[in-house]
Tab-separated table of C-alpha atoms in Angstrom:
chain	number	residue	atom	x	y	z
A	15	UNK	CA	-7.288	-0.787	18.958
A	16	UNK	CA	-5.274	1.790	17.022
A	17	UNK	CA	-1.832	0.569	15.948
A	18	UNK	CA	1.114	1.887	13.924
A	19	UNK	CA	1.045	5.023	11.761
A	20	UNK	CA	3.816	6.778	13.717
A	21	UNK	CA	5.225	8.498	10.593
A	22	UNK	CA	1.799	9.675	9.471
A	23	UNK	CA	0.886	11.049	12.896
A	24	UNK	CA	4.221	12.855	13.119
A	25	UNK	CA	3.664	14.409	9.675
A	26	UNK	CA	0.206	15.676	10.634
A	27	UNK	CA	1.357	16.899	14.037
A	28	UNK	CA	4.199	18.908	12.486
A	29	UNK	CA	1.676	20.589	10.212
A	30	UNK	CA	-0.640	21.292	13.104
A	31	UNK	CA	2.141	22.898	15.149
A	32	UNK	CA	3.190	25.282	12.383
A	33	UNK	CA	2.387	28.957	12.907
A	34	UNK	CA	0.369	29.288	9.726
A	35	UNK	CA	-2.713	28.022	7.953
A	36	UNK	CA	-2.388	24.485	6.617
A	37	UNK	CA	-4.239	22.882	3.725
A	38	UNK	CA	-3.455	19.166	3.506
A	39	UNK	CA	-4.755	16.394	1.257
A	40	UNK	CA	-4.511	12.917	2.750
A	41	UNK	CA	-5.463	9.994	0.536
A	42	UNK	CA	-4.988	6.289	-0.046
A	43	UNK	CA	-6.843	3.216	-1.185
A	44	UNK	CA	-9.961	2.000	0.597
A	45	UNK	CA	-9.549	-0.025	3.810
A	46	UNK	CA	-6.095	1.440	4.485
A	47	UNK	CA	-7.108	3.131	7.763
A	48	UNK	CA	-7.226	6.826	6.823
A	49	UNK	CA	-10.323	7.577	8.877
A	50	UNK	CA	-8.953	5.895	12.001
A	51	UNK	CA	-5.649	7.716	11.526
A	52	UNK	CA	-7.397	11.091	11.348
A	53	UNK	CA	-9.623	10.297	14.329
A	54	UNK	CA	-6.535	9.409	16.348
A	55	UNK	CA	-4.809	12.611	15.249
A	56	UNK	CA	-7.828	14.747	16.160
A	57	UNK	CA	-8.350	13.254	19.636
A	58	UNK	CA	-6.716	16.005	21.708
A	59	UNK	CA	-7.447	18.916	19.371
A	60	UNK	CA	-10.134	21.525	18.827
A	61	UNK	CA	-11.618	19.944	15.723
A	62	UNK	CA	-14.600	19.348	13.467
A	63	UNK	CA	-14.754	15.961	11.733
A	64	UNK	CA	-17.192	15.655	8.851
A	65	UNK	CA	-17.658	12.456	6.841
A	66	UNK	CA	-19.288	13.165	3.497
A	67	UNK	CA	-21.758	10.643	2.088
A	68	UNK	CA	-23.177	9.954	-1.335
A	69	UNK	CA	-26.152	12.300	-1.449
A	70	UNK	CA	-27.499	15.352	-3.262
A	71	UNK	CA	-25.781	18.705	-2.755
A	72	UNK	CA	-28.546	20.264	-0.632
A	73	UNK	CA	-28.468	17.420	1.894
A	74	UNK	CA	-24.679	17.459	1.976
A	75	UNK	CA	-24.613	21.163	2.758
A	76	UNK	CA	-27.214	20.725	5.486
A	77	UNK	CA	-25.239	17.931	7.180
A	78	UNK	CA	-21.953	19.828	6.845
A	79	UNK	CA	-23.594	22.952	8.300
A	80	UNK	CA	-24.899	20.973	11.265
A	81	UNK	CA	-21.350	19.868	12.156
A	82	UNK	CA	-19.945	23.381	11.767
A	83	UNK	CA	-22.688	24.970	13.856
A	84	UNK	CA	-22.477	22.591	16.825
A	85	UNK	CA	-21.768	24.542	19.988
A	86	UNK	CA	-21.816	27.954	18.278
A	87	UNK	CA	-24.198	30.830	19.007
A	88	UNK	CA	-25.608	30.555	15.486
A	89	UNK	CA	-26.845	27.026	16.198
A	90	UNK	CA	-29.847	28.521	18.002
A	91	UNK	CA	-30.843	30.644	15.015
A	92	UNK	CA	-30.152	28.680	11.830
A	93	UNK	CA	-30.197	25.020	10.832
A	94	UNK	CA	-28.075	25.334	7.723
A	95	UNK	CA	-26.001	27.773	5.720
A	96	UNK	CA	-27.582	28.904	2.471
A	97	UNK	CA	-24.476	28.192	0.387
A	98	UNK	CA	-21.025	26.592	0.509
A	99	UNK	CA	-19.571	30.111	0.378
A	100	UNK	CA	-21.329	30.939	3.639
A	101	UNK	CA	-20.166	27.705	5.256
A	102	UNK	CA	-16.507	28.226	4.343
A	103	UNK	CA	-16.635	31.908	5.367
A	104	UNK	CA	-17.959	30.787	8.758
A	105	UNK	CA	-14.847	28.612	9.047
A	106	UNK	CA	-12.673	31.607	8.204
A	107	UNK	CA	-14.254	33.694	10.971
A	108	UNK	CA	-14.064	30.817	13.454
A	109	UNK	CA	-10.340	30.259	12.840
A	110	UNK	CA	-9.148	33.895	12.905
A	111	UNK	CA	-7.870	33.772	16.472
A	112	UNK	CA	-7.621	30.099	17.444
A	113	UNK	CA	-6.198	26.945	15.875
A	114	UNK	CA	-9.002	24.780	14.529
A	115	UNK	CA	-8.635	21.448	12.763
A	116	UNK	CA	-11.262	20.727	10.104
A	117	UNK	CA	-11.309	17.254	8.588
A	118	UNK	CA	-13.534	16.462	5.606
A	119	UNK	CA	-13.489	12.704	5.046
A	120	UNK	CA	-14.562	11.227	1.692
A	121	UNK	CA	-14.280	14.633	0.042
A	122	UNK	CA	-14.947	13.117	-3.442
A	123	UNK	CA	-18.587	12.497	-2.415
A	124	UNK	CA	-18.952	16.202	-1.669
A	125	UNK	CA	-17.583	17.145	-5.096
A	126	UNK	CA	-19.709	14.544	-6.867
A	127	UNK	CA	-22.772	16.408	-5.626
A	128	UNK	CA	-21.410	19.841	-6.544
A	129	UNK	CA	-18.453	20.082	-8.919
A	130	UNK	CA	-17.968	23.785	-8.128
A	131	UNK	CA	-16.863	23.142	-4.525
A	132	UNK	CA	-13.093	23.142	-5.337
A	133	UNK	CA	-13.498	26.537	-7.047
A	134	UNK	CA	-15.534	27.926	-4.142
A	135	UNK	CA	-12.992	26.643	-1.639
A	136	UNK	CA	-10.107	28.067	-3.689
A	137	UNK	CA	-11.721	31.508	-3.689
A	138	UNK	CA	-12.422	31.497	0.067
A	139	UNK	CA	-8.905	30.177	0.751
A	140	UNK	CA	-7.297	32.980	-1.249
A	141	UNK	CA	-9.457	35.706	0.310
A	142	UNK	CA	-9.760	34.517	3.914
A	143	UNK	CA	-8.555	31.095	4.969
A	144	UNK	CA	-4.878	31.330	3.989
A	145	UNK	CA	-4.370	34.045	6.621
A	146	UNK	CA	-6.295	32.188	9.339
A	147	UNK	CA	-5.227	29.625	11.948
A	148	UNK	CA	-7.153	26.851	10.216
A	149	UNK	CA	-5.735	23.403	9.484
A	150	UNK	CA	-7.940	21.906	6.766
A	151	UNK	CA	-7.542	18.246	5.849
A	152	UNK	CA	-9.341	16.801	2.825
A	153	UNK	CA	-9.397	13.009	2.773
A	154	UNK	CA	-10.552	10.552	0.134
A	155	UNK	CA	-10.444	6.925	-0.984
A	156	UNK	CA	-11.205	7.338	-4.675
A	157	UNK	CA	-7.665	7.098	-6.038
A	158	UNK	CA	-8.730	8.166	-9.527
A	159	UNK	CA	-10.322	11.352	-8.160
A	160	UNK	CA	-7.660	12.191	-5.581
A	161	UNK	CA	-4.646	11.704	-7.858
A	162	UNK	CA	-5.991	12.553	-11.297
A	163	UNK	CA	-8.355	15.387	-10.368
A	164	UNK	CA	-7.789	16.910	-6.934
A	165	UNK	CA	-3.976	16.856	-7.191
A	166	UNK	CA	-3.956	17.775	-10.883
A	167	UNK	CA	-2.429	21.065	-12.054
A	168	UNK	CA	-5.802	21.789	-13.675
A	169	UNK	CA	-7.674	21.672	-10.368
A	170	UNK	CA	-8.630	25.066	-8.865
A	171	UNK	CA	-6.969	24.047	-5.593
A	172	UNK	CA	-3.604	23.431	-7.260
A	173	UNK	CA	-0.993	25.662	-5.655
A	174	UNK	CA	-3.079	26.216	-2.511
A	175	UNK	CA	-2.178	22.964	-0.793
A	176	UNK	CA	0.548	23.124	1.832
A	177	UNK	CA	0.973	19.361	1.812
A	178	UNK	CA	-0.315	16.051	0.506
A	179	UNK	CA	0.271	12.604	1.960
A	180	UNK	CA	-0.498	9.194	0.500
A	181	UNK	CA	-1.248	6.630	3.208
A	182	UNK	CA	0.307	3.292	2.299
A	183	UNK	CA	-0.152	-0.222	3.630
A	184	UNK	CA	1.480	-1.278	6.885
A	185	UNK	CA	5.022	-2.580	6.610
A	186	UNK	CA	5.711	-6.118	7.810
A	187	UNK	CA	6.863	-4.618	11.113
A	188	UNK	CA	3.727	-2.542	11.628
A	189	UNK	CA	1.765	-5.694	10.791
A	190	UNK	CA	3.758	-7.642	13.389
A	191	UNK	CA	2.993	-4.941	15.960
A	192	UNK	CA	-0.730	-5.296	15.256
A	193	UNK	CA	-0.566	-9.125	15.307
A	194	UNK	CA	1.631	-9.128	18.410
A	195	UNK	CA	0.347	-12.467	19.726
A	196	UNK	CA	1.625	-14.370	16.688
A	197	UNK	CA	5.049	-15.699	15.681
A	198	UNK	CA	6.940	-13.888	12.947
A	199	UNK	CA	6.339	-16.848	10.615
A	200	UNK	CA	2.587	-16.541	11.142
A	201	UNK	CA	2.768	-12.776	10.581
A	202	UNK	CA	4.514	-13.350	7.224
A	203	UNK	CA	1.794	-15.834	6.255
A	204	UNK	CA	-0.990	-13.349	6.952
A	205	UNK	CA	1.005	-10.541	5.314
A	206	UNK	CA	1.181	-12.674	2.166
A	207	UNK	CA	-2.610	-12.913	1.999
A	208	UNK	CA	-3.881	-9.622	3.404
A	209	UNK	CA	-0.844	-7.387	2.830
A	210	UNK	CA	-0.574	-4.494	5.250
A	211	UNK	CA	-4.220	-3.448	4.955
A	212	UNK	CA	-5.453	-2.707	8.500
A	213	UNK	CA	-9.119	-3.398	7.737
A	214	UNK	CA	-8.222	-6.934	6.641
A	215	UNK	CA	-5.724	-7.600	9.416
A	216	UNK	CA	-8.086	-6.665	12.250
A	217	UNK	CA	-10.447	-9.427	11.112
A	218	UNK	CA	-7.886	-12.056	12.151
A	219	UNK	CA	-8.747	-14.101	15.213
A	220	UNK	CA	-5.296	-14.667	16.720
A	221	UNK	CA	-6.624	-17.597	18.780
A	222	UNK	CA	-7.521	-19.540	15.631
A	223	UNK	CA	-5.370	-21.189	12.971
A	224	UNK	CA	-4.117	-19.573	9.768
A	225	UNK	CA	-6.406	-21.677	7.534
A	226	UNK	CA	-9.424	-21.161	9.780
A	227	UNK	CA	-8.966	-17.403	9.388
A	228	UNK	CA	-8.512	-17.692	5.620
A	229	UNK	CA	-11.835	-19.473	5.362
A	230	UNK	CA	-13.806	-17.279	7.748
A	231	UNK	CA	-12.456	-13.969	6.411
A	232	UNK	CA	-12.134	-14.640	2.669
A	233	UNK	CA	-13.076	-18.062	1.322
A	234	UNK	CA	-16.544	-18.686	2.726
A	235	UNK	CA	-19.474	-17.242	0.834
A	236	UNK	CA	-20.774	-14.253	2.786
A	237	UNK	CA	-17.437	-13.635	4.499
A	238	UNK	CA	-16.237	-10.055	4.746
A	239	UNK	CA	-13.730	-10.283	1.871
A	240	UNK	CA	-15.521	-12.746	-0.418
A	241	UNK	CA	-16.681	-9.989	-2.809
A	242	UNK	CA	-13.992	-7.457	-1.897
A	243	UNK	CA	-12.045	-7.525	-5.163
A	244	UNK	CA	-15.050	-6.896	-7.387
A	245	UNK	CA	-16.283	-4.164	-5.027
A	246	UNK	CA	-12.946	-2.320	-5.091
A	247	UNK	CA	-12.652	-2.512	-8.873
A	248	UNK	CA	-16.207	-1.270	-9.425
A	249	UNK	CA	-15.529	1.688	-7.118
A	250	UNK	CA	-12.670	2.852	-9.356
A	251	UNK	CA	-13.122	1.461	-12.870
A	252	UNK	CA	-15.523	0.709	-15.679
A	253	UNK	CA	-15.287	-2.418	-17.873
A	254	UNK	CA	-14.573	-4.474	-14.763
A	255	UNK	CA	-14.642	-7.813	-16.570
A	256	UNK	CA	-11.860	-6.683	-18.904
A	257	UNK	CA	-9.764	-5.754	-15.893
A	258	UNK	CA	-10.550	-9.165	-14.391
A	259	UNK	CA	-9.122	-10.794	-17.526
A	260	UNK	CA	-5.923	-8.740	-17.316
A	261	UNK	CA	-5.360	-9.406	-13.610
A	262	UNK	CA	-6.103	-13.105	-14.039
A	263	UNK	CA	-3.533	-13.356	-16.824
A	264	UNK	CA	-0.861	-11.820	-14.585
A	265	UNK	CA	-1.868	-14.001	-11.624
A	266	UNK	CA	-1.421	-17.102	-13.767
A	267	UNK	CA	2.141	-16.161	-14.650
A	268	UNK	CA	1.936	-13.857	-17.678
A	269	UNK	CA	4.486	-11.111	-17.039
A	270	UNK	CA	5.268	-9.558	-20.430
A	271	UNK	CA	2.955	-7.427	-22.547
A	272	UNK	CA	2.823	-10.122	-25.246
A	273	UNK	CA	1.962	-12.863	-22.762
A	274	UNK	CA	-0.778	-10.818	-21.118
A	275	UNK	CA	-2.220	-9.864	-24.509
A	276	UNK	CA	-2.383	-13.510	-25.592
A	277	UNK	CA	-3.807	-14.763	-22.296
A	278	UNK	CA	-6.429	-12.021	-21.880
A	279	UNK	CA	-7.356	-11.687	-25.586
A	280	UNK	CA	-7.468	-7.900	-25.194
A	281	UNK	CA	-6.265	-5.576	-27.946
A	282	UNK	CA	-2.818	-4.129	-27.137
A	283	UNK	CA	-3.924	-0.472	-27.262
A	284	UNK	CA	-6.654	-1.075	-24.703
A	285	UNK	CA	-4.424	-3.432	-22.745
A	286	UNK	CA	-1.767	-0.763	-22.172
A	287	UNK	CA	-4.480	1.583	-20.897
A	288	UNK	CA	-5.828	-1.084	-18.523
A	289	UNK	CA	-2.354	-1.946	-17.255
A	290	UNK	CA	-1.520	1.686	-16.547
A	291	UNK	CA	-4.769	2.137	-14.595
A	292	UNK	CA	-4.068	-0.973	-12.518
A	293	UNK	CA	-0.550	0.279	-11.773
A	294	UNK	CA	-1.907	3.674	-10.679
A	295	UNK	CA	-4.325	1.910	-8.333
A	296	UNK	CA	-1.493	-0.109	-6.785
A	297	UNK	CA	-2.917	-3.439	-7.938
A	298	UNK	CA	-0.142	-4.183	-10.434
A	299	UNK	CA	3.458	-3.033	-10.657
A	300	UNK	CA	5.897	-2.961	-13.547
A	301	UNK	CA	9.386	-3.958	-12.555
A	302	UNK	CA	12.750	-3.584	-14.306
A	303	UNK	CA	16.132	-5.095	-13.408
A	304	UNK	CA	17.401	-2.850	-10.617
A	305	UNK	CA	20.732	-2.244	-12.357
A	306	UNK	CA	19.068	-0.842	-15.481
A	307	UNK	CA	19.712	2.924	-15.866
A	308	UNK	CA	16.570	5.048	-15.548
A	309	UNK	CA	16.911	6.439	-19.096
A	310	UNK	CA	16.832	2.923	-20.556
A	311	UNK	CA	13.602	1.942	-18.822
A	312	UNK	CA	11.396	4.114	-21.040
A	313	UNK	CA	12.603	2.294	-24.162
A	314	UNK	CA	13.220	-1.147	-22.687
A	315	UNK	CA	10.983	-4.162	-23.201
A	316	UNK	CA	12.488	-5.874	-20.172
A	317	UNK	CA	9.818	-4.564	-17.807
A	318	UNK	CA	7.718	-7.316	-16.267
A	319	UNK	CA	4.244	-7.026	-14.730
A	320	UNK	CA	3.413	-8.479	-11.319
A	321	UNK	CA	0.508	-8.360	-8.906
A	322	UNK	CA	1.481	-5.891	-6.195
A	323	UNK	CA	-1.677	-6.080	-4.068
A	324	UNK	CA	-1.450	-9.170	-1.842
A	325	UNK	CA	-5.144	-9.855	-1.506
A	326	UNK	CA	-5.754	-9.453	-5.252
A	327	UNK	CA	-2.934	-11.952	-5.825
A	328	UNK	CA	-4.502	-14.415	-3.373
A	329	UNK	CA	-7.977	-13.937	-4.840
A	330	UNK	CA	-6.921	-14.458	-8.459
A	331	UNK	CA	-4.710	-17.420	-7.573
A	332	UNK	CA	-7.017	-19.407	-5.292
A	333	UNK	CA	-10.528	-17.980	-5.466
A	334	UNK	CA	-11.474	-16.633	-8.878
A	335	UNK	CA	-10.365	-19.758	-10.829
A	336	UNK	CA	-12.211	-22.036	-8.368
A	337	UNK	CA	-15.304	-19.942	-7.702
A	338	UNK	CA	-17.769	-22.680	-8.688
A	339	UNK	CA	-16.168	-25.132	-6.277
A	340	UNK	CA	-16.109	-22.543	-3.496
A	341	UNK	CA	-19.796	-21.753	-3.936
A	342	UNK	CA	-20.919	-25.360	-4.427
A	343	UNK	CA	-18.635	-27.229	-2.017
A	344	UNK	CA	-17.368	-24.658	0.455
A	345	UNK	CA	-13.809	-23.775	1.360
A	346	UNK	CA	-12.526	-27.048	2.896
A	347	UNK	CA	-11.806	-28.733	-0.439
A	348	UNK	CA	-9.981	-25.680	-1.855
A	349	UNK	CA	-7.927	-25.304	1.317
A	350	UNK	CA	-6.853	-28.943	1.489
A	351	UNK	CA	-6.383	-29.730	-2.199
A	352	UNK	CA	-5.350	-26.390	-3.717
A	353	UNK	CA	-4.089	-23.882	-1.153
A	354	UNK	CA	-2.159	-25.916	1.425
A	355	UNK	CA	0.041	-27.823	-1.061
A	356	UNK	CA	0.932	-24.578	-2.859
A	357	UNK	CA	1.258	-22.119	0.047
A	358	UNK	CA	5.065	-22.215	0.376
A	359	UNK	CA	5.428	-21.380	-3.316
A	360	UNK	CA	2.838	-18.621	-3.051
A	361	UNK	CA	4.538	-17.041	-0.033
A	362	UNK	CA	7.935	-17.026	-1.768
A	363	UNK	CA	7.214	-13.646	-3.384
A	364	UNK	CA	5.939	-12.283	-0.069
A	365	UNK	CA	9.129	-13.383	1.682
A	366	UNK	CA	11.210	-11.510	-0.899
A	367	UNK	CA	9.223	-8.355	-0.078
A	368	UNK	CA	9.734	-8.931	3.641
A	369	UNK	CA	13.494	-9.491	3.205
A	370	UNK	CA	13.771	-6.247	1.255
A	371	UNK	CA	11.964	-4.381	4.039
A	372	UNK	CA	14.372	-5.962	6.544
A	373	UNK	CA	17.375	-4.626	4.621
A	374	UNK	CA	15.842	-1.161	4.274
A	375	UNK	CA	15.170	-1.073	8.021
A	376	UNK	CA	18.718	-2.318	8.675
A	377	UNK	CA	20.046	0.584	6.600
A	378	UNK	CA	17.828	3.113	8.383
A	379	UNK	CA	19.262	1.966	11.700
A	380	UNK	CA	22.844	2.213	10.413
A	381	UNK	CA	23.459	-1.540	10.494
A	382	UNK	CA	23.765	-2.388	6.788
A	383	UNK	CA	27.252	-3.052	5.342
A	384	UNK	CA	27.015	0.114	3.236
A	385	UNK	CA	24.454	2.844	2.466
A	386	UNK	CA	22.801	1.471	-0.682
A	387	UNK	CA	20.872	3.860	-2.932
A	388	UNK	CA	18.880	1.302	-4.946
A	389	UNK	CA	17.396	-2.071	-4.052
A	390	UNK	CA	15.330	-4.457	-6.147
A	391	UNK	CA	15.384	-7.608	-8.259
A	392	UNK	CA	17.714	-8.488	-11.135
A	393	UNK	CA	17.268	-10.886	-14.018
A	394	UNK	CA	18.412	-11.667	-17.537
A	395	UNK	CA	17.237	-14.291	-20.040
A	396	UNK	CA	18.206	-17.273	-17.897
A	397	UNK	CA	19.085	-16.120	-14.383
A	398	UNK	CA	17.606	-14.007	-11.608
A	399	UNK	CA	18.579	-12.740	-8.153
A	400	UNK	CA	15.894	-11.984	-5.556
A	401	UNK	CA	17.584	-8.889	-4.090
A	402	UNK	CA	20.322	-6.637	-5.423
A	403	UNK	CA	21.334	-3.437	-3.607
A	404	UNK	CA	24.205	-1.131	-4.519
A	405	UNK	CA	25.668	2.331	-3.942
A	406	UNK	CA	27.407	4.976	-6.080
A	407	UNK	CA	30.737	3.152	-5.737
A	408	UNK	CA	29.264	-0.133	-7.015
A	409	UNK	CA	29.478	-1.824	-3.641
A	410	UNK	CA	26.842	-4.526	-3.938
A	411	UNK	CA	24.658	-6.736	-1.780
A	412	UNK	CA	23.191	-9.876	-3.300
A	413	UNK	CA	20.318	-11.583	-1.503
A	414	UNK	CA	18.434	-14.828	-1.974
A	415	UNK	CA	15.202	-15.600	-0.119
A	416	UNK	CA	13.899	-19.128	0.449
A	417	UNK	CA	10.480	-19.821	1.946
A	418	UNK	CA	10.702	-23.611	2.027
A	419	UNK	CA	10.692	-26.389	4.622
A	420	UNK	CA	14.310	-27.332	3.806
A	421	UNK	CA	17.509	-25.992	5.303
A	422	UNK	CA	19.683	-24.124	2.800
A	423	UNK	CA	23.259	-25.065	1.966
A	424	UNK	CA	26.191	-24.166	-0.260
A	425	UNK	CA	24.121	-24.396	-3.453
A	426	UNK	CA	22.360	-21.117	-2.637
A	427	UNK	CA	25.622	-19.289	-1.916
A	428	UNK	CA	27.373	-20.747	-4.981
A	429	UNK	CA	24.655	-19.347	-7.234
A	430	UNK	CA	25.161	-15.797	-5.943
A	431	UNK	CA	28.936	-15.966	-6.193
A	432	UNK	CA	28.631	-17.249	-9.771
A	433	UNK	CA	26.293	-14.404	-10.763
A	434	UNK	CA	28.313	-11.662	-9.077
A	435	UNK	CA	29.976	-10.296	-12.215
A	436	UNK	CA	26.924	-10.879	-14.397
A	437	UNK	CA	24.797	-8.621	-12.211
A	438	UNK	CA	27.411	-5.851	-12.118
A	439	UNK	CA	30.563	-6.313	-14.272
A	440	UNK	CA	32.511	-3.510	-12.550
A	441	UNK	CA	31.408	-4.480	-9.038
A	442	UNK	CA	33.272	-3.190	-5.986
A	443	UNK	CA	32.967	-5.012	-2.663
A	444	UNK	CA	30.219	-7.637	-2.460
A	445	UNK	CA	28.156	-8.920	0.472
A	446	UNK	CA	25.968	-12.014	0.324
A	447	UNK	CA	22.773	-12.136	2.394
A	448	UNK	CA	20.940	-15.466	2.487
A	449	UNK	CA	17.430	-15.571	3.985
A	450	UNK	CA	15.771	-18.844	4.923
A	451	UNK	CA	12.511	-19.747	6.644
A	452	UNK	CA	13.966	-23.086	7.777
A	453	UNK	CA	17.569	-22.195	8.558
A	454	UNK	CA	20.886	-23.367	7.103
A	455	UNK	CA	23.154	-26.404	7.108
A	456	UNK	CA	25.922	-26.605	9.719
A	457	UNK	CA	28.574	-26.447	6.985
A	458	UNK	CA	27.212	-23.204	5.563
A	459	UNK	CA	26.862	-21.702	9.063
A	460	UNK	CA	30.524	-22.490	9.791
A	461	UNK	CA	31.621	-21.039	6.438
A	462	UNK	CA	29.655	-17.822	7.089
A	463	UNK	CA	31.361	-17.436	10.483
A	464	UNK	CA	34.730	-17.472	8.698
A	465	UNK	CA	33.670	-15.038	5.938
A	466	UNK	CA	32.707	-11.513	7.039
A	467	UNK	CA	30.841	-10.755	3.793
A	468	UNK	CA	28.359	-13.646	4.153
A	469	UNK	CA	25.277	-13.195	6.344
A	470	UNK	CA	22.758	-15.940	7.087
A	471	UNK	CA	19.390	-14.555	8.172
A	472	UNK	CA	16.629	-16.606	9.808
A	473	UNK	CA	13.120	-15.522	10.779
A	474	UNK	CA	14.317	-14.936	14.351
A	475	UNK	CA	16.986	-12.553	13.044
A	476	UNK	CA	14.375	-10.546	11.149
A	477	UNK	CA	12.282	-9.523	14.147
A	478	UNK	CA	12.331	-5.831	14.990
A	479	UNK	CA	10.557	-3.707	17.509
A	480	UNK	CA	8.623	-1.098	15.508
């Protein structure tokens, strides 16, 4: 069942309805649902959908030709075009008078077999296709190729594209729409493990328990995600074991460059290169205090590294360090002795992400206390605040997020009030948003009723219709 992707479909539809030729690159990491998105988009349109495979150039051209020729008069006379030039010129002729959508999925495989294809396509586009009624969509999963090569200023197709769109993971609300049979608490749990990756989420059996699904999808040897991390890294990177060491160091709590260097035993010059690659792939992120001016970030050593990809974080926290036990003893021991006792702590970071998405959605709907321009975390040497949002007038929102089994009381609010001036010395008006999985004490609820700038948010309050 297709779910979500309303923004992406709207973007593509707007391009399709333009009165000109369109040349769009759509890309994103593997498993993110690009192919299903494009199939859904193409459903009611005159289209040709070609999925490239890893093969030699001659075979690729023959398979591509077969798709182009289907239903045409030429199909009775030829089996394949003699060259890519001929194939693309056929497209130009076919799209002179009518709107045609051409989708080439996994375009990097096509280029791997013939590196001159971008140049050939650029030439045909300039001479013929740009004045046609064609909408051409090139799609790919190889992030290194799509971002560093295809979208590079050095690529022959640079300047010909009319649009490019990076498909991201589902938000928590798109995830909730897909997992509509589950409670919001259960959705957050799954979001913490599988992120918003559709391919992972559709594996969930909503009739079974959270830990049953963890075992059957990820923890058991032979399960669909057991070898997923290594597969994804090998698709994009060399020296995979070095990258494993870096990611493991971050997963175990190393957040500064010095800490990661010491934990991974990798030379700093190489380490910086590895870290940058992992950030580009969306596996890691480097975060700065949200109040830090942009110009200071380039010189600052305050940036901290975190695992951004949810499943990588789960894998390197609970699977990679215990791989021998998983293989020898199965998943039950790891679930009962390692994962269950630690799950609330693990999901704390996920809940912060979810709370931030809630506030962003609140703003989009015009229901936030002010229109903040930046939102993120704040910390100094001894203190930190989960969420800080502010506008040009230094109006500020401070948020704390607690994924625990205990109700939250005055202690949580007192901390934010105490840190108010430390976060922003020249602060304007301040609002305090407290988020809790397990609710709040009666005293704090009564106090919040009396104070208009204090908001207490439970899981029930965070539900939205997508």
